[in-house]
CSV table of C-alpha atoms in Angstrom, one decimal:
chain,number,residue,atom,x,y,z
J,1090,MET,CA,138.6,-5.2,146.4
J,1091,PRO,CA,137.6,-7.1,143.2
J,1092,ASP,CA,140.5,-7.5,140.3
J,1093,PHE,CA,137.9,-6.6,137.5
J,1094,LEU,CA,139.6,-7.1,133.9
J,1095,THR,CA,139.2,-3.4,133.0
J,1096,GLY,CA,141.4,-3.1,136.5
J,1097,GLU,CA,141.4,-0.2,138.4
J,1098,GLN,CA,138.1,2.1,138.7
J,1099,HIS,CA,138.8,6.0,138.5
J,1100,VAL,CA,135.4,7.8,139.6
J,1101,ILE,CA,135.3,11.2,138.8
J,1102,THR,CA,132.2,14.0,139.3
J,1103,ALA,CA,130.9,17.1,139.2
J,1104,GLY,CA,127.6,18.3,139.8
J,1105,PRO,CA,125.1,16.4,137.4
J,1106,TYR,CA,128.1,14.5,135.5
J,1107,ARG,CA,129.6,11.8,136.8
J,1108,ALA,CA,131.8,9.6,134.5
J,1109,VAL,CA,134.4,5.9,135.0
J,1110,ILE,CA,137.6,5.5,133.3
J,1111,THR,CA,139.2,2.5,133.7
J,1112,GLU,CA,142.6,1.1,134.5
J,1113,ALA,CA,142.7,-1.0,131.2
J,1114,GLY,CA,143.7,1.8,128.0
J,1115,ALA,CA,142.8,4.5,130.3
J,1116,GLY,CA,139.3,4.2,128.4
J,1117,LEU,CA,135.8,5.9,129.4
J,1118,ARG,CA,133.1,3.3,130.9
J,1119,GLU,CA,130.8,5.7,132.0
J,1120,LEU,CA,129.5,8.9,131.4
J,1121,THR,CA,125.9,10.0,133.0
J,1122,HIS,CA,124.1,13.1,133.3
J,1123,ASP,CA,121.5,13.0,136.2
J,1124,GLY,CA,122.0,10.0,136.3
J,1125,GLU,CA,121.1,9.6,132.6
J,1126,PRO,CA,124.2,7.7,130.1
J,1127,LEU,CA,125.3,9.9,128.0
J,1128,VAL,CA,127.8,7.1,126.4
J,1129,LEU,CA,127.2,3.2,125.6
J,1130,THR,CA,128.5,1.6,128.2
J,1131,TYR,CA,129.8,-2.6,129.5
J,1132,ALA,CA,130.4,-4.2,132.8
J,1133,ALA,CA,133.6,-3.3,135.0
J,1134,ASP,CA,134.6,-6.9,134.6
J,1135,GLU,CA,134.2,-7.6,130.8
J,1136,PRO,CA,136.5,-6.1,127.6
J,1137,ALA,CA,135.4,-3.1,126.3
J,1138,PRO,CA,132.7,-3.8,123.0
J,1139,ALA,CA,133.6,-2.6,119.7
J,1140,ALA,CA,136.1,0.0,121.6
J,1141,PHE,CA,133.4,1.3,123.6
J,1142,GLY,CA,135.0,4.3,124.9
J,1143,GLN,CA,138.9,3.1,124.1
J,1144,LEU,CA,141.7,5.7,123.0
J,1145,LEU,CA,143.2,4.6,119.8
J,1146,ILE,CA,147.3,5.0,120.2
J,1147,PRO,CA,149.7,5.2,117.6
J,1148,TRP,CA,146.6,5.3,114.9
J,1149,PRO,CA,143.3,5.2,114.9
J,1150,ASN,CA,140.9,2.9,112.6
J,1151,ARG,CA,143.2,0.7,110.7
J,1152,VAL,CA,146.1,0.0,109.0
J,1153,ALA,CA,145.9,-1.7,105.4
J,1154,ARG,CA,147.3,-5.0,106.2
J,1155,GLY,CA,149.3,-3.9,108.9
J,1156,ARG,CA,152.3,-2.1,106.7
J,1157,TYR,CA,153.7,0.8,106.5
J,1158,ARG,CA,157.2,2.4,105.5
J,1159,PHE,CA,158.4,5.2,107.5
J,1160,ASP,CA,161.6,7.1,107.0
J,1161,GLY,CA,162.8,4.8,104.8
J,1162,ARG,CA,162.5,1.5,106.9
J,1163,ASP,CA,159.4,-1.3,106.2
J,1164,HIS,CA,157.4,-2.3,109.1
J,1165,GLN,CA,154.6,-5.2,109.6
J,1166,LEU,CA,152.4,-4.7,112.5
J,1167,ASP,CA,150.3,-8.1,113.8
J,1168,LEU,CA,147.0,-8.0,112.0
J,1169,SER,CA,144.4,-7.3,115.1
J,1170,GLU,CA,141.5,-7.1,112.4
J,1171,PRO,CA,142.4,-10.8,110.7
J,1172,GLU,CA,139.3,-11.0,108.9
J,1173,LEU,CA,139.9,-7.9,106.7
J,1174,ASP,CA,143.5,-8.2,107.0
J,1175,ASN,CA,144.5,-4.8,109.0
J,1176,ALA,CA,145.8,-4.0,112.0
J,1177,ILE,CA,143.2,-1.9,113.9
J,1178,HIS,CA,143.1,0.6,116.4
J,1179,GLY,CA,146.3,1.2,118.0
J,1180,LEU,CA,148.6,-0.6,120.5
J,1181,THR,CA,147.3,1.0,124.2
J,1182,ARG,CA,143.4,0.2,124.2
J,1183,TRP,CA,144.1,-2.7,126.5
J,1184,SER,CA,147.5,-2.2,127.9
J,1185,PRO,CA,147.2,-1.1,132.3
J,1186,TRP,CA,147.5,3.1,132.5
J,1187,SER,CA,149.0,4.5,135.3
J,1188,LEU,CA,147.7,6.8,137.7
J,1189,VAL,CA,149.2,10.4,138.2
J,1190,GLU,CA,146.9,12.3,140.0
J,1191,GLN,CA,142.9,12.4,140.8
J,1192,SER,CA,140.8,14.9,142.6
J,1193,PRO,CA,136.9,14.5,142.7
J,1194,ASP,CA,136.4,16.0,139.1
J,1195,ALA,CA,139.4,15.0,137.1
J,1196,VAL,CA,141.9,12.0,136.6
J,1197,ARG,CA,145.2,11.9,135.0
J,1198,LEU,CA,146.6,8.7,133.8
J,1199,ALA,CA,149.7,7.9,132.0
J,1200,TYR,CA,151.6,5.1,130.0
J,1201,ALA,CA,155.1,4.0,128.7
J,1202,LEU,CA,154.3,2.5,125.2
J,1203,PRO,CA,157.3,0.6,124.7
J,1204,GLY,CA,159.2,-0.3,121.2
J,1205,SER,CA,158.0,-3.2,119.5
J,1206,THR,CA,158.7,-5.0,116.3
J,1207,GLY,CA,155.8,-3.8,114.3
J,1208,TYR,CA,156.2,-0.2,116.3
J,1209,PRO,CA,159.7,0.6,116.8
J,1210,PHE,CA,159.3,3.9,118.5
J,1211,ARG,CA,158.8,5.3,122.1
J,1212,LEU,CA,156.3,6.9,123.2
J,1213,ASP,CA,155.3,8.4,126.4
J,1214,LEU,CA,151.3,8.9,126.7
J,1215,GLN,CA,149.0,10.9,129.3
J,1216,ALA,CA,145.2,11.3,129.2
J,1217,GLU,CA,143.3,13.4,131.5
J,1218,TYR,CA,139.8,13.6,132.2
J,1219,ARG,CA,138.3,16.3,133.6
J,1220,LEU,CA,134.2,17.1,134.6
J,1221,ASP,CA,132.9,20.8,135.4
J,1222,ALA,CA,129.3,21.1,136.5
J,1223,ALA,CA,128.1,22.9,133.4
J,1224,ALA,CA,130.4,21.9,130.8
J,1225,GLY,CA,130.5,18.2,130.9
J,1226,LEU,CA,133.4,16.4,130.2
J,1227,THR,CA,136.8,16.7,128.4
J,1228,VAL,CA,139.2,14.6,127.4
J,1229,THR,CA,143.0,15.3,127.0
J,1230,LEU,CA,145.6,13.5,125.3
J,1231,THR,CA,149.3,14.3,125.3
J,1232,ALA,CA,151.7,12.3,123.3
J,1233,THR,CA,155.8,12.5,124.4
J,1234,ASN,CA,158.6,11.1,121.8
J,1235,PRO,CA,161.3,10.2,124.5
J,1236,GLY,CA,163.2,8.3,122.5
J,1237,THR,CA,166.4,9.2,120.1
J,1238,ARG,CA,164.5,9.0,116.1
J,1239,ALA,CA,161.9,10.9,115.3
J,1240,LEU,CA,158.4,8.7,115.4
J,1241,PRO,CA,155.0,8.4,113.0
J,1242,TYR,CA,151.9,9.6,115.8
J,1243,ALA,CA,148.5,9.3,115.1
J,1244,HIS,CA,145.6,9.2,118.1
J,1245,GLY,CA,142.1,8.9,118.3
J,1246,MET,CA,139.0,7.9,120.7
J,1247,HIS,CA,136.0,5.7,120.5
J,1248,PRO,CA,133.0,6.4,122.5
J,1249,TYR,CA,129.3,6.1,121.6
J,1250,ILE,CA,127.3,9.4,122.2
J,1251,THR,CA,123.5,7.9,123.2
J,1252,VAL,CA,120.8,9.3,124.2
J,1253,GLY,CA,118.7,6.0,125.4
J,1254,GLU,CA,117.0,5.5,122.2
J,1255,PRO,CA,117.5,4.1,119.2
J,1256,LEU,CA,118.8,6.1,116.3
J,1257,ASP,CA,116.5,5.3,114.0
J,1258,THR,CA,114.2,8.0,115.6
J,1259,CYS,CA,117.1,10.6,116.5
J,1260,THR,CA,118.3,14.1,114.5
J,1261,ILE,CA,122.1,14.1,113.9
J,1262,GLN,CA,123.8,16.3,113.2
J,1263,LEU,CA,127.4,16.2,112.1
J,1264,PRO,CA,130.5,19.2,110.9
J,1265,GLY,CA,131.9,17.4,108.3
J,1266,THR,CA,131.6,19.0,104.8
J,1267,GLN,CA,134.1,16.2,103.2
J,1268,TYR,CA,133.8,11.9,103.5
J,1269,GLN,CA,136.3,9.7,102.8
J,1270,PRO,CA,135.0,7.0,100.7
J,1271,VAL,CA,136.7,3.1,101.4
J,1272,ASP,CA,136.6,-0.1,100.0
J,1273,ASP,CA,135.1,-3.7,101.1
J,1274,ARG,CA,138.2,-3.7,103.5
J,1275,MET,CA,137.7,-0.2,105.0
J,1276,ILE,CA,140.6,1.7,103.7
J,1277,PRO,CA,140.7,5.2,101.3
J,1278,THR,CA,140.2,5.1,97.9
J,1279,GLY,CA,141.3,8.1,96.8
J,1280,GLY,CA,140.5,11.5,97.8
J,1281,PRO,CA,137.8,12.9,100.5
J,1282,LYS,CA,134.0,13.8,98.6
J,1283,ASP,CA,131.9,16.9,99.3
J,1284,VAL,CA,129.1,15.3,100.9
J,1285,ALA,CA,126.6,18.2,99.4
J,1286,GLY,CA,124.0,16.0,97.1
J,1287,SER,CA,125.0,13.3,99.1
J,1288,GLU,CA,123.6,10.7,102.0
J,1289,TYR,CA,126.5,11.7,104.5
J,1290,ASP,CA,125.1,16.0,104.2
J,1291,LEU,CA,123.8,15.7,107.9
J,1292,ARG,CA,125.2,19.6,108.4
J,1293,ALA,CA,121.2,20.4,109.1
J,1294,GLY,CA,120.6,17.9,110.8
J,1295,ARG,CA,118.0,15.0,110.4
J,1296,VAL,CA,115.9,11.6,111.3
J,1297,LEU,CA,118.7,9.4,110.5
J,1298,GLY,CA,116.1,6.3,110.2
J,1299,ASP,CA,117.6,3.2,109.2
J,1300,GLN,CA,120.9,4.8,107.4
J,1301,LYS,CA,124.1,3.3,107.9
J,1302,ILE,CA,126.8,4.9,108.5
J,1303,ASP,CA,130.6,4.4,109.0
J,1304,ILE,CA,132.6,6.6,107.4
J,1305,ALA,CA,135.4,9.6,108.4
J,1306,PHE,CA,134.7,12.9,107.9
J,1307,THR,CA,136.6,15.9,107.3
J,1308,GLY,CA,136.8,19.5,106.3
J,1309,LEU,CA,134.8,19.8,109.9
J,1310,ASP,CA,133.0,23.2,110.3
J,1311,ARG,CA,133.9,24.9,113.5
J,1312,GLY,CA,132.5,27.4,115.9
J,1313,ALA,CA,134.7,31.0,116.9
J,1314,ASP,CA,136.1,28.9,119.0
J,1315,GLY,CA,137.5,26.7,116.5
J,1316,LEU,CA,135.6,23.6,117.9
J,1317,ALA,CA,133.4,20.8,115.7
J,1318,ARG,CA,130.5,19.8,116.8
J,1319,VAL,CA,128.0,16.6,116.7
J,1320,ARG,CA,124.5,16.9,117.9
J,1321,LEU,CA,122.3,13.6,119.2
J,1322,THR,CA,118.4,14.4,119.7
J,1323,GLY,CA,116.2,12.1,120.8
J,1324,SER,CA,112.4,12.7,121.8
J,1325,ARG,CA,113.3,13.4,125.3
J,1326,ARG,CA,117.6,14.9,125.6
J,1327,SER,CA,119.9,15.8,123.9
J,1328,THR,CA,123.7,14.4,123.7
J,1329,SER,CA,126.7,16.8,122.1
J,1330,PHE,CA,130.2,15.6,120.9
J,1331,TRP,CA,133.3,18.1,120.3
J,1332,SER,CA,136.5,17.8,119.0
J,1333,ASP,CA,139.0,20.8,118.5
J,1334,ARG,CA,141.2,21.6,115.2
J,1335,ALA,CA,144.4,19.1,116.6
J,1336,GLN,CA,141.8,16.3,115.0
J,1337,PRO,CA,140.8,17.4,111.7
J,1338,TRP,CA,138.7,13.8,110.9
J,1339,LEU,CA,135.7,12.2,112.4
J,1340,GLU,CA,134.7,8.7,111.9
J,1341,ILE,CA,131.2,8.7,112.7
J,1342,TYR,CA,129.2,4.9,113.1
J,1343,THR,CA,125.9,4.0,113.7
J,1344,ALA,CA,126.4,0.9,115.9
J,1345,ASP,CA,125.6,-1.4,113.4
J,1346,ASN,CA,128.2,-4.8,114.5
J,1347,VAL,CA,128.1,-3.9,118.6
J,1348,PRO,CA,126.4,-6.5,120.9
J,1349,ALA,CA,122.8,-7.0,120.3
J,1350,GLU,CA,121.6,-4.8,122.8
J,1351,SER,CA,123.6,-1.9,121.9
J,1352,ARG,CA,123.0,-1.6,118.6
J,1353,ARG,CA,122.1,1.5,116.9
J,1354,ARG,CA,121.4,2.9,120.1
J,1355,GLY,CA,124.4,5.4,120.5
J,1356,LEU,CA,126.5,7.1,117.9
J,1357,GLY,CA,130.6,7.0,117.2
J,1358,CYS,CA,132.2,10.1,117.1
J,1359,GLU,CA,135.5,9.2,117.1
J,1360,PRO,CA,138.1,12.2,116.7
J,1361,MET,CA,141.4,11.5,114.9
J,1362,THR,CA,143.7,13.3,113.6
J,1363,GLY,CA,144.2,11.2,110.5
J,1364,PRO,CA,142.0,9.1,108.3
J,1365,PRO,CA,142.1,5.6,108.3
J,1366,ASN,CA,145.1,4.0,106.7
J,1367,ALA,CA,146.8,7.3,107.7
J,1368,LEU,CA,150.3,4.8,109.1
J,1369,ALA,CA,150.6,4.0,105.6
J,1370,SER,CA,149.1,6.6,103.2
J,1371,GLY,CA,151.1,9.5,105.4
J,1372,VAL,CA,147.7,12.0,105.4
J,1373,ASP,CA,147.7,13.9,108.0
J,1374,LEU,CA,150.3,11.9,109.7
J,1375,ILE,CA,152.0,13.5,112.6
J,1376,ARG,CA,155.7,13.5,112.5
J,1377,LEU,CA,157.1,13.4,116.6
J,1378,GLU,CA,160.8,14.3,116.4
J,1379,PRO,CA,163.0,13.8,120.0
J,1380,GLY,CA,161.4,15.7,123.0
J,1381,ALA,CA,158.2,17.2,120.8
J,1382,GLN,CA,155.0,17.4,121.9
J,1383,TYR,CA,151.2,16.5,120.2
J,1384,ARG,CA,147.6,17.6,122.1
J,1385,GLY,CA,144.6,16.9,121.4
J,1386,SER,CA,140.9,17.4,123.2
J,1387,TRP,CA,137.5,17.2,123.1
J,1388,GLY,CA,134.5,16.7,125.1
J,1389,ILE,CA,131.2,15.3,125.6
J,1390,ALA,CA,127.9,17.1,127.1
J,1391,ALA,CA,124.3,17.0,127.7
J,1392,GLY,CA,122.0,18.9,125.7
């Protein structure tokens, strides 16, 4: 077997659905329905571009200048986004995750995050990907604090849903009633604002045109089942995304700065437990006590 850059490729199937999950970062590399892609993909032997399908732990999005304070101690993360002087998308997306169990339609991977100078906390993680022939993909992420002291925690994921055509001609429907303004370093400025009357009001659904979006939404409208849903509709088909209440934030990104062949051909739908800079601001930051767990689920389906 070849030794791919993204490690072992875990393939699961159910009815018309097929998914490929990588050993590197436990990321979603492929998801198809009847052979049609539901997410932007990349080759097994290349690093995930623009965070395609990656899990973002123990923080999604950015931490301004990589600095945060927790329980009276200051911490400095490596600046993984040096052009904006930020730390971005956590610490686990390039690490090898171990296989726990696999069946034809599901796979569960685990990773033990060791403490570091920027994040001196232990964290045990499990990610389960499960396919259903009717309902599509469900991803469940569980974080456990096995350490001796409380830790700050947040998570997210970075799939780009697609209908196989440019976003400009697609109809996009989003559940956010509020959006979070950011500065030129993508760090929040003030609190969330209502989408009503703004360019970010996509609750009823409309054709995107040439609008660029890279912003976090909250105040998510949810169905009776507690799920918030995004729907992307093209000329031939639709793809939907959902997230449960464990993720009250949703970053939407129109893929304007990704490799040219994928540019504006997928919609980043990033479920998040907190907004950008949550590790520093404390907004919706999860305090995970020793022995405690936090679990969240989201999914993608055709139609």
